[in-house]
Amino acid sequence: METTYPEKKRKEMETTASKMVKPVYSAPHPLAGEMIPLTLFDRAAMDTFVSLILVYPAPTPSNEALMEGLRRAVAPYPHLAGRLAVDRSGRRSIHLNNDGVLVLDAEVPVDMASVVADCCFTATTEGLYPALPPPGENIGAALLQIKLNRYKCGGLVIGIIHHHHAADGHSFSNFLTTWASAVRQASDFTAPSPSLDRAATAVPRSVPTPAFDHRCTEFSGEEDGCRSSSYSHPTCKIKNLTLRFTAQFVTELKARVGAPCSTFQCLLAHVWKKITAARRLKPDEFTQVRVAVDCRGRANHAVPPDFFGNMVLWAFPRLQVRDVLGWTYGGVVGAIRDAIGRVDAAYIQSFVDFGSLADVNREELAATAPTSGTMLCPDLEVDSSLGFRFHQIDLGHGPPSAFLMPDLPVEGLMTFVPSCSAKGGVDVHMAVAEGHVAALEHICYSLDERAKPKL
């Protein structure tokens, strides 16, 4: 349950300092000053800032140590110190102008224990991360913004926003571990050399030959109605909810599946069943999940794991409501696995070829990714950060004690992350229509495959 700070305390939490932190280079970066056009994968991603919060109990490094580490850590990732821009051809790009990272300092006059308990915030997270720029003001805004919130007890909450066109979740997790290493190792830090060749992710065949329909899947054209028909504006409030599944629950769930499967697949099947039941959808209605799939190792020419940028496409398992609720876990997991398997090298090459032809024809493509404030019901979208190496985001006194993706802006959007509190557990952060919260909380931990909400 969310609580709010009184007005007086809100004022005491106001930012005390603001600065632009620029990376430190021993020699000019080879890409310095370049205008890097967004790739097809960048353009397919949500045009929005992604927020996250990391919690560190005392003792913690000083703000000066954090910023010195940041200067070293951003240097190998010059896109994060750049700005979104439009080049002379009218293409949206990232200008590697080295303008820097915006860092805000804030003092919070309470002990952290009064607002964080059992790895969850008991008070609103508003103000703990930089304010999200309005959608029409992303051009020119700092692509990485950080707020350092110091509590009276010495605890630290780091609130971060970064623009999705600069990096996907895999890339940004690599940056966070680099920053932690730079803080922890100080002058002994050796910067990594990530792969930054964005153009290499989208090389069409000599004769581009799309073999799949990518219109109304990843993109819509100027004359298409795909985007507007896919999502609607909510008529009720969107609430953010965290479901916490223990390692024992996951083990029991996998046993119900009856065949080898990943933690992600079995938990997605479970949550899909439960939210579908909570929404009380009609049995013959269709529901699908937009599943983010990392394409780095799936393309014909594999992209290195340390590639920094976006390289995600989506799988779309789709079933009738009666099947989601009536099939066994094994059946729903099979539908998810089959859909993910279809995002293979042939599909990725088709996507790239489609984008190449659209560019040749100077066609404006709009991503079909949902925009802030929309409702996906009866559908869902899921991103998995189960590979996120939280234990490596150690600033010198241990990994974060809590991780949160606050204020998810789209109903039906959810993110899977490893639990900070329970080894082998999984936290699912999701945005739910206010009217569905009670029903979902009532049934979310039941392993009854055909459970219906009972209110």
Short mmCIF file of C-alpha atoms in Angstrom, two decimals:
data_model
loop_
_atom_site.label_atom_id
_atom_site.label_comp_id
_atom_site.label_asym_id
_atom_site.label_seq_id
_atom_site.Cartn_x
_atom_site.Cartn_y
_atom_site.Cartn_z
CA MET A 1 0.00 0.00 0.00
CA GLU A 2 1.42 3.39 -0.97
CA THR A 3 1.68 6.25 1.45
CA THR A 4 2.71 9.82 0.79
CA TYR A 5 4.97 12.26 2.52
CA PRO A 6 3.39 15.38 4.05
CA GLU A 7 4.00 18.61 2.16
CA LYS A 8 6.66 19.85 4.60
CA LYS A 9 8.71 16.68 4.19
CA ARG A 10 8.36 16.88 0.39
CA LYS A 11 9.98 20.30 0.47
CA GLU A 12 12.81 18.99 2.63
CA MET A 13 13.44 16.31 -0.03
CA GLU A 14 14.04 18.83 -2.80
CA THR A 15 17.22 18.59 -4.84
CA THR A 16 20.22 20.27 -3.21
CA ALA A 17 22.60 20.25 -6.17
CA SER A 18 22.58 19.65 -9.92
CA LYS A 19 25.57 19.12 -12.18
CA MET A 20 26.49 17.74 -15.59
CA VAL A 21 29.14 15.02 -15.26
CA LYS A 22 31.26 14.47 -18.36
CA PRO A 23 33.29 11.33 -19.08
CA VAL A 24 37.04 11.32 -18.67
CA TYR A 25 39.13 10.23 -21.68
CA SER A 26 42.88 9.67 -21.81
CA ALA A 27 42.55 10.29 -25.57
CA PRO A 28 39.59 11.49 -27.64
CA HIS A 29 37.05 8.73 -28.23
CA PRO A 30 37.09 7.48 -31.86
CA LEU A 31 33.37 8.30 -32.17
CA ALA A 32 33.61 11.75 -30.57
CA GLY A 33 31.35 14.27 -32.31
CA GLU A 34 29.68 11.67 -34.55
CA MET A 35 25.99 11.78 -35.36
CA ILE A 36 24.92 8.14 -35.07
CA PRO A 37 21.58 7.41 -36.81
CA LEU A 38 19.17 5.28 -34.81
CA THR A 39 19.19 1.71 -36.07
CA LEU A 40 16.07 -0.20 -36.97
CA PHE A 41 16.24 -1.90 -33.55
CA ASP A 42 16.55 1.48 -31.80
CA ARG A 43 13.55 2.84 -33.67
CA ALA A 44 11.43 -0.20 -32.77
CA ALA A 45 12.02 0.37 -29.04
CA MET A 46 9.74 2.52 -26.90
CA ASP A 47 10.49 6.23 -27.33
CA THR A 48 10.62 6.85 -23.62
CA PHE A 49 12.83 7.11 -20.56
CA VAL A 50 13.08 3.99 -18.39
CA SER A 51 13.29 4.52 -14.63
CA LEU A 52 14.86 2.30 -12.00
CA ILE A 53 15.84 2.58 -8.34
CA LEU A 54 18.73 0.90 -6.49
CA VAL A 55 18.83 0.82 -2.66
CA TYR A 56 22.07 0.62 -0.65
CA PRO A 57 22.11 0.55 3.16
CA ALA A 58 24.95 2.28 5.04
CA PRO A 59 27.87 2.41 4.70
CA THR A 60 27.98 3.80 1.18
CA PRO A 61 30.60 5.63 -0.91
CA SER A 62 30.58 9.41 -1.03
CA ASN A 63 28.89 11.31 -3.82
CA GLU A 64 32.32 12.43 -4.97
CA ALA A 65 33.46 8.80 -5.31
CA LEU A 66 30.26 7.93 -7.18
CA MET A 67 30.73 10.78 -9.64
CA GLU A 68 34.40 10.04 -10.17
CA GLY A 69 33.47 6.44 -10.95
CA LEU A 70 30.74 7.70 -13.26
CA ARG A 71 33.24 9.80 -15.24
CA ARG A 72 35.34 6.69 -15.83
CA ALA A 73 32.40 4.35 -16.48
CA VAL A 74 30.60 6.51 -19.05
CA ALA A 75 33.74 6.90 -21.18
CA PRO A 76 33.37 3.46 -22.90
CA TYR A 77 29.66 4.21 -23.50
CA PRO A 78 29.71 7.64 -25.20
CA HIS A 79 26.06 7.36 -26.26
CA LEU A 80 25.02 7.86 -22.64
CA ALA A 81 26.81 11.23 -22.56
CA GLY A 82 25.25 12.29 -25.87
CA ARG A 83 21.88 13.68 -26.89
CA LEU A 84 19.04 12.69 -29.19
CA ALA A 85 19.14 14.88 -32.30
CA VAL A 86 17.96 15.07 -35.91
CA ASP A 87 20.67 14.97 -38.57
CA ARG A 88 20.76 16.89 -41.87
CA SER A 89 18.82 14.13 -43.61
CA GLY A 90 16.04 14.39 -41.06
CA ARG A 91 16.95 11.10 -39.41
CA ARG A 92 16.69 10.79 -35.67
CA SER A 93 20.18 10.16 -34.30
CA ILE A 94 22.32 10.18 -31.18
CA HIS A 95 24.81 13.03 -31.26
CA LEU A 96 27.96 11.95 -29.40
CA ASN A 97 28.64 15.52 -28.27
CA ASN A 98 29.93 14.61 -24.81
CA ASP A 99 27.43 16.95 -23.12
CA GLY A 100 27.42 14.61 -20.14
CA VAL A 101 25.21 12.88 -17.58
CA LEU A 102 22.85 14.90 -15.38
CA VAL A 103 23.44 14.16 -11.68
CA LEU A 104 21.18 15.47 -8.92
CA ASP A 105 21.89 15.38 -5.17
CA ALA A 106 19.20 15.25 -2.50
CA GLU A 107 19.16 14.97 1.29
CA VAL A 108 16.29 12.99 2.84
CA PRO A 109 15.82 13.86 6.55
CA VAL A 110 14.63 10.40 7.68
CA ASP A 111 16.22 7.00 8.21
CA MET A 112 15.94 4.73 5.19
CA ALA A 113 14.31 2.05 7.36
CA SER A 114 11.25 4.27 7.68
CA VAL A 115 10.54 4.07 3.93
CA VAL A 116 12.13 0.74 2.88
CA ALA A 117 11.11 -2.50 4.55
CA ASP A 118 11.62 -6.08 3.41
CA CYS A 119 13.15 -4.84 0.14
CA CYS A 120 10.05 -2.80 -0.71
CA PHE A 121 9.21 0.90 -0.45
CA THR A 122 6.47 1.64 2.08
CA ALA A 123 6.30 5.27 0.92
CA THR A 124 5.89 6.83 -2.49
CA THR A 125 8.93 6.74 -4.77
CA GLU A 126 7.97 10.09 -6.29
CA GLY A 127 10.95 12.40 -6.33
CA LEU A 128 13.54 9.64 -5.84
CA TYR A 129 14.51 9.67 -9.53
CA PRO A 130 14.83 12.57 -12.00
CA ALA A 131 11.58 13.85 -13.45
CA LEU A 132 10.76 12.24 -16.78
CA PRO A 133 10.99 14.78 -19.62
CA PRO A 134 7.64 15.30 -21.43
CA PRO A 135 7.36 12.99 -24.49
CA GLY A 136 7.84 15.87 -26.91
CA GLU A 137 10.99 17.12 -25.19
CA ASN A 138 13.33 14.12 -25.48
CA ILE A 139 15.45 15.80 -28.16
CA GLY A 140 18.34 17.55 -26.41
CA ALA A 141 17.64 16.05 -22.96
CA ALA A 142 20.41 14.18 -21.14
CA LEU A 143 20.04 10.51 -22.11
CA LEU A 144 21.22 9.39 -18.67
CA GLN A 145 20.06 11.16 -15.51
CA ILE A 146 20.85 10.08 -11.96
CA LYS A 147 19.61 11.23 -8.55
CA LEU A 148 21.61 10.44 -5.41
CA ASN A 149 19.27 10.43 -2.39
CA ARG A 150 21.14 10.50 0.94
CA TYR A 151 19.22 9.40 4.03
CA LYS A 152 19.90 10.51 7.60
CA CYS A 153 21.18 7.02 8.50
CA GLY A 154 23.78 7.09 5.70
CA GLY A 155 21.75 4.89 3.38
CA LEU A 156 21.67 5.70 -0.33
CA VAL A 157 18.91 5.38 -2.91
CA ILE A 158 20.05 5.87 -6.51
CA GLY A 159 17.26 6.83 -8.88
CA ILE A 160 18.08 6.54 -12.59
CA ILE A 161 16.34 7.30 -15.86
CA HIS A 162 17.81 6.49 -19.27
CA HIS A 163 16.32 6.76 -22.75
CA HIS A 164 15.42 3.45 -24.37
CA HIS A 165 16.79 4.53 -27.78
CA ALA A 166 20.26 4.68 -26.22
CA ALA A 167 20.25 1.17 -24.75
CA ASP A 168 18.13 -1.90 -24.09
CA GLY A 169 18.03 -3.62 -20.70
CA HIS A 170 20.92 -5.97 -21.47
CA SER A 171 23.16 -3.05 -22.46
CA PHE A 172 22.22 -0.88 -19.53
CA SER A 173 22.86 -3.65 -17.02
CA ASN A 174 26.40 -3.92 -18.45
CA PHE A 175 26.85 -0.19 -17.90
CA LEU A 176 25.64 -0.41 -14.29
CA THR A 177 28.15 -3.18 -13.48
CA THR A 178 30.86 -1.07 -15.12
CA TRP A 179 29.94 1.94 -12.98
CA ALA A 180 29.99 -0.18 -9.82
CA SER A 181 33.43 -1.57 -10.75
CA ALA A 182 34.74 1.95 -11.39
CA VAL A 183 33.55 3.12 -7.96
CA ARG A 184 34.85 0.01 -6.20
CA GLN A 185 38.24 -0.10 -7.93
CA ALA A 186 38.86 3.67 -8.12
CA SER A 187 42.23 4.38 -9.77
CA ASP A 188 42.77 0.65 -10.42
CA PHE A 189 39.73 0.50 -12.71
CA THR A 190 40.31 -0.71 -16.26
CA ALA A 191 37.59 0.38 -18.67
CA PRO A 192 35.99 -2.30 -20.88
CA SER A 193 35.83 -2.00 -24.65
CA PRO A 194 32.22 -2.82 -25.56
CA SER A 195 31.08 -3.29 -29.12
CA LEU A 196 29.63 0.03 -30.36
CA ASP A 197 29.11 -0.70 -34.05
CA ARG A 198 25.36 -0.13 -34.24
CA ALA A 199 25.29 -0.33 -38.04
CA ALA A 200 26.47 -3.96 -37.84
CA THR A 201 23.17 -4.98 -36.24
CA ALA A 202 21.08 -4.14 -39.30
CA VAL A 203 22.89 -5.21 -42.49
CA PRO A 204 20.38 -6.10 -45.23
CA ARG A 205 20.98 -8.72 -47.91
CA SER A 206 22.25 -7.49 -51.29
CA VAL A 207 18.68 -7.87 -52.47
CA PRO A 208 16.50 -7.14 -49.40
CA THR A 209 13.80 -9.82 -49.26
CA PRO A 210 11.42 -9.55 -46.29
CA ALA A 211 9.81 -12.94 -45.74
CA PHE A 212 7.48 -11.96 -42.88
CA ASP A 213 4.91 -9.25 -42.31
CA HIS A 214 6.57 -6.64 -40.09
CA ARG A 215 3.90 -4.04 -40.62
CA CYS A 216 1.58 -3.95 -37.61
CA THR A 217 4.15 -6.11 -35.76
CA GLU A 218 7.20 -3.94 -35.06
CA PHE A 219 6.23 -0.92 -37.18
CA SER A 220 3.31 0.76 -38.85
CA GLY A 221 3.56 3.03 -41.89
CA GLU A 222 2.16 6.50 -42.38
CA GLU A 223 -1.17 5.20 -43.72
CA ASP A 224 -1.56 2.26 -41.35
CA GLY A 225 -3.94 2.22 -38.42
CA CYS A 226 -2.07 -0.50 -36.56
CA ARG A 227 -0.75 1.59 -33.72
CA SER A 228 -3.94 3.43 -32.90
CA SER A 229 -6.04 0.26 -33.05
CA SER A 230 -3.69 -1.85 -30.93
CA TYR A 231 -3.85 0.16 -27.72
CA SER A 232 -6.40 2.28 -25.94
CA HIS A 233 -6.25 4.96 -23.30
CA PRO A 234 -7.25 3.64 -19.89
CA THR A 235 -10.54 4.60 -18.35
CA CYS A 236 -9.28 3.73 -14.88
CA LYS A 237 -6.13 4.35 -12.88
CA ILE A 238 -3.02 2.26 -13.45
CA LYS A 239 -1.45 0.86 -10.28
CA ASN A 240 2.06 -0.55 -9.98
CA LEU A 241 2.28 -3.89 -8.21
CA THR A 242 5.15 -6.23 -7.27
CA LEU A 243 4.56 -9.98 -7.13
CA ARG A 244 7.29 -11.86 -5.26
CA PHE A 245 7.86 -15.52 -6.03
CA THR A 246 10.20 -17.64 -3.89
CA ALA A 247 12.63 -20.21 -5.24
CA GLN A 248 10.43 -22.93 -3.72
CA PHE A 249 7.39 -21.59 -5.60
CA VAL A 250 9.34 -21.63 -8.87
CA THR A 251 10.48 -25.22 -8.22
CA GLU A 252 6.90 -26.35 -7.56
CA LEU A 253 5.72 -24.48 -10.65
CA LYS A 254 8.30 -26.18 -12.86
CA ALA A 255 7.16 -29.55 -11.50
CA ARG A 256 3.61 -28.69 -12.63
CA VAL A 257 4.86 -27.99 -16.17
CA GLY A 258 6.04 -31.58 -16.44
CA ALA A 259 8.85 -30.89 -18.92
CA PRO A 260 12.12 -28.92 -18.86
CA CYS A 261 11.48 -25.19 -19.04
CA SER A 262 13.10 -21.95 -17.98
CA THR A 263 12.12 -19.95 -14.91
CA PHE A 264 10.98 -17.17 -17.22
CA GLN A 265 8.71 -19.43 -19.31
CA CYS A 266 6.96 -21.09 -16.38
CA LEU A 267 6.45 -17.84 -14.45
CA LEU A 268 5.16 -16.05 -17.54
CA ALA A 269 2.64 -18.86 -18.07
CA HIS A 270 1.58 -18.54 -14.43
CA VAL A 271 1.19 -14.74 -14.47
CA TRP A 272 -0.61 -14.86 -17.84
CA LYS A 273 -3.15 -17.26 -16.34
CA LYS A 274 -3.67 -15.19 -13.21
CA ILE A 275 -3.99 -11.74 -14.80
CA THR A 276 -6.32 -13.20 -17.44
CA ALA A 277 -8.54 -14.57 -14.68
CA ALA A 278 -8.40 -11.30 -12.74
CA ARG A 279 -9.45 -9.33 -15.82
CA ARG A 280 -12.57 -11.53 -16.24
CA LEU A 281 -12.21 -11.65 -20.01
CA LYS A 282 -14.71 -13.44 -22.25
CA PRO A 283 -13.77 -17.09 -22.98
CA ASP A 284 -13.69 -16.65 -26.77
CA GLU A 285 -11.61 -13.44 -26.61
CA PHE A 286 -7.96 -13.60 -27.71
CA THR A 287 -5.10 -12.49 -25.51
CA GLN A 288 -1.42 -12.25 -26.45
CA VAL A 289 1.84 -11.40 -24.75
CA ARG A 290 4.47 -9.21 -26.38
CA VAL A 291 7.66 -10.98 -25.20
CA ALA A 292 11.00 -9.19 -25.57
CA VAL A 293 13.63 -11.46 -27.18
CA ASP A 294 17.34 -10.59 -27.14
CA CYS A 295 18.57 -11.12 -30.71
CA ARG A 296 22.32 -10.79 -30.09
CA GLY A 297 23.01 -14.49 -30.40
CA ARG A 298 20.16 -15.31 -32.77
CA ALA A 299 21.13 -13.35 -35.91
CA ASN A 300 22.98 -14.91 -38.86
CA HIS A 301 26.00 -12.84 -37.89
CA ALA A 302 25.92 -13.02 -34.11
CA VAL A 303 26.39 -9.71 -32.34
CA PRO A 304 28.78 -9.77 -29.34
CA PRO A 305 27.15 -10.04 -25.90
CA ASP A 306 28.79 -6.74 -24.94
CA PHE A 307 27.18 -4.84 -27.84
CA PHE A 308 25.83 -1.56 -26.46
CA GLY A 309 22.55 -0.40 -27.97
CA ASN A 310 19.25 -2.05 -28.83
CA MET A 311 18.87 -5.49 -30.35
CA VAL A 312 15.50 -6.75 -29.20
CA LEU A 313 12.53 -8.07 -31.18
CA TRP A 314 9.31 -9.57 -29.86
CA ALA A 315 7.53 -12.89 -29.81
CA PHE A 316 3.73 -12.96 -29.67
CA PRO A 317 2.25 -16.07 -28.05
CA ARG A 318 -1.51 -15.74 -28.63
CA LEU A 319 -4.33 -17.87 -27.25
CA GLN A 320 -8.03 -17.67 -26.57
CA VAL A 321 -8.89 -16.84 -22.98
CA ARG A 322 -10.51 -20.27 -22.51
CA ASP A 323 -7.20 -21.90 -23.46
CA VAL A 324 -5.03 -19.69 -21.25
CA LEU A 325 -7.28 -20.55 -18.29
CA GLY A 326 -8.08 -24.14 -19.23
CA TRP A 327 -4.81 -25.54 -20.53
CA THR A 328 -2.24 -27.04 -18.18
CA TYR A 329 0.91 -25.10 -17.36
CA GLY A 330 2.75 -27.35 -19.80
CA GLY A 331 0.40 -26.35 -22.63
CA VAL A 332 0.76 -22.61 -22.03
CA VAL A 333 4.54 -22.91 -21.63
CA GLY A 334 4.63 -24.74 -24.96
CA ALA A 335 2.80 -21.88 -26.68
CA ILE A 336 5.26 -19.38 -25.21
CA ARG A 337 8.30 -21.47 -26.19
CA ASP A 338 7.04 -21.97 -29.75
CA ALA A 339 6.46 -18.24 -30.24
CA ILE A 340 9.92 -17.33 -28.92
CA GLY A 341 11.48 -19.97 -31.18
CA ARG A 342 10.02 -18.24 -34.23
CA VAL A 343 12.23 -15.20 -33.57
CA ASP A 344 15.16 -16.89 -35.31
CA ALA A 345 17.89 -15.82 -37.74
CA ALA A 346 15.49 -15.88 -40.71
CA TYR A 347 12.99 -13.64 -38.93
CA ILE A 348 15.68 -11.18 -37.80
CA GLN A 349 17.08 -10.91 -41.35
CA SER A 350 13.58 -10.37 -42.70
CA PHE A 351 13.09 -7.53 -40.19
CA VAL A 352 16.34 -5.89 -41.27
CA ASP A 353 15.46 -6.25 -44.97
CA PHE A 354 12.02 -4.73 -44.34
CA GLY A 355 13.60 -1.69 -42.70
CA SER A 356 16.09 -1.31 -45.55
CA LEU A 357 13.33 -1.18 -48.15
CA ALA A 358 11.35 1.29 -46.07
CA ASP A 359 14.41 3.56 -45.87
CA VAL A 360 15.01 3.33 -49.62
CA ASN A 361 11.41 4.38 -50.18
CA ARG A 362 11.84 7.15 -47.58
CA GLU A 363 8.90 5.72 -45.70
CA GLU A 364 8.26 7.03 -42.20
CA LEU A 365 7.83 4.11 -39.80
CA ALA A 366 6.24 4.45 -36.38
CA ALA A 367 7.02 1.82 -33.76
CA THR A 368 4.05 -0.20 -32.59
CA ALA A 369 5.53 -0.21 -29.07
CA PRO A 370 2.94 1.11 -26.59
CA THR A 371 3.13 4.72 -25.48
CA SER A 372 2.89 6.02 -21.94
CA GLY A 373 -0.59 5.98 -20.44
CA THR A 374 -2.11 3.29 -22.66
CA MET A 375 -3.93 0.08 -21.74
CA LEU A 376 -2.92 -3.27 -23.26
CA CYS A 377 -5.87 -5.27 -21.88
CA PRO A 378 -6.59 -7.99 -22.98
CA ASP A 379 -2.89 -8.22 -23.88
CA LEU A 380 0.39 -8.02 -21.94
CA GLU A 381 3.99 -7.03 -22.55
CA VAL A 382 6.92 -8.56 -20.68
CA ASP A 383 10.63 -7.83 -20.39
CA SER A 384 12.95 -10.19 -18.56
CA SER A 385 15.95 -8.99 -16.57
CA LEU A 386 16.53 -12.39 -14.97
CA GLY A 387 20.08 -12.27 -16.36
CA PHE A 388 20.66 -8.95 -14.59
CA ARG A 389 23.82 -9.40 -12.49
CA PHE A 390 22.66 -7.56 -9.37
CA HIS A 391 25.45 -9.02 -7.24
CA GLN A 392 27.94 -7.19 -9.50
CA ILE A 393 26.40 -3.76 -8.87
CA ASP A 394 28.52 -3.62 -5.72
CA LEU A 395 29.75 -0.12 -4.86
CA GLY A 396 32.23 -1.48 -2.32
CA HIS A 397 30.02 -2.59 0.58
CA GLY A 398 27.80 -5.16 -1.07
CA PRO A 399 25.15 -5.35 -3.81
CA PRO A 400 21.89 -3.37 -3.65
CA SER A 401 19.42 -4.54 -1.02
CA ALA A 402 16.47 -3.67 -3.24
CA PHE A 403 15.74 -2.94 -6.88
CA LEU A 404 12.61 -1.33 -8.25
CA MET A 405 11.30 -0.25 -11.63
CA PRO A 406 8.83 2.42 -10.47
CA ASP A 407 5.86 3.92 -12.24
CA LEU A 408 5.56 1.54 -15.18
CA PRO A 409 3.55 3.72 -17.57
CA VAL A 410 1.54 1.12 -19.52
CA GLU A 411 -1.23 -1.13 -18.14
CA GLY A 412 -0.25 -4.74 -18.77
CA LEU A 413 3.51 -4.06 -18.87
CA MET A 414 5.62 -6.22 -16.57
CA THR A 415 9.30 -6.85 -15.86
CA PHE A 416 10.86 -9.98 -14.33
CA VAL A 417 13.91 -9.35 -12.11
CA PRO A 418 15.92 -11.54 -9.71
CA SER A 419 14.91 -11.08 -6.10
CA CYS A 420 17.36 -9.09 -3.98
CA SER A 421 15.94 -10.59 -0.78
CA ALA A 422 15.56 -14.29 -1.56
CA LYS A 423 18.15 -16.34 -3.41
CA GLY A 424 16.58 -17.93 -6.46
CA GLY A 425 13.40 -15.89 -6.09
CA VAL A 426 11.87 -13.65 -8.75
CA ASP A 427 10.11 -10.30 -8.41
CA VAL A 428 7.58 -9.34 -11.08
CA HIS A 429 6.98 -5.60 -11.33
CA MET A 430 3.80 -4.91 -13.27
CA ALA A 431 1.29 -2.18 -14.08
CA VAL A 432 -2.30 -3.26 -13.46
CA ALA A 433 -5.66 -1.54 -13.86
CA GLU A 434 -6.78 -0.48 -10.39
CA GLY A 435 -9.95 -2.56 -10.69
CA HIS A 436 -7.96 -5.78 -11.24
CA VAL A 437 -5.47 -5.45 -8.36
CA ALA A 438 -7.53 -7.12 -5.62
CA ALA A 439 -8.47 -10.10 -7.79
CA LEU A 440 -4.86 -10.61 -8.92
CA GLU A 441 -3.44 -10.40 -5.41
CA HIS A 442 -6.06 -12.94 -4.27
CA ILE A 443 -5.03 -15.64 -6.75
CA CYS A 444 -1.44 -14.85 -7.84
CA TYR A 445 0.23 -17.34 -5.48
CA SER A 446 -2.20 -20.20 -6.09
CA LEU A 447 -0.90 -23.09 -8.18
CA ASP A 448 -4.43 -24.06 -9.16
CA GLU A 449 -4.06 -23.99 -12.94
CA ARG A 450 -7.71 -23.16 -13.47
CA ALA A 451 -8.12 -20.68 -10.58
CA LYS A 452 -10.77 -18.02 -10.92
CA PRO A 453 -10.92 -14.84 -8.85
CA LYS A 454 -13.11 -15.15 -5.77
CA LEU A 455 -14.08 -11.79 -4.33
#
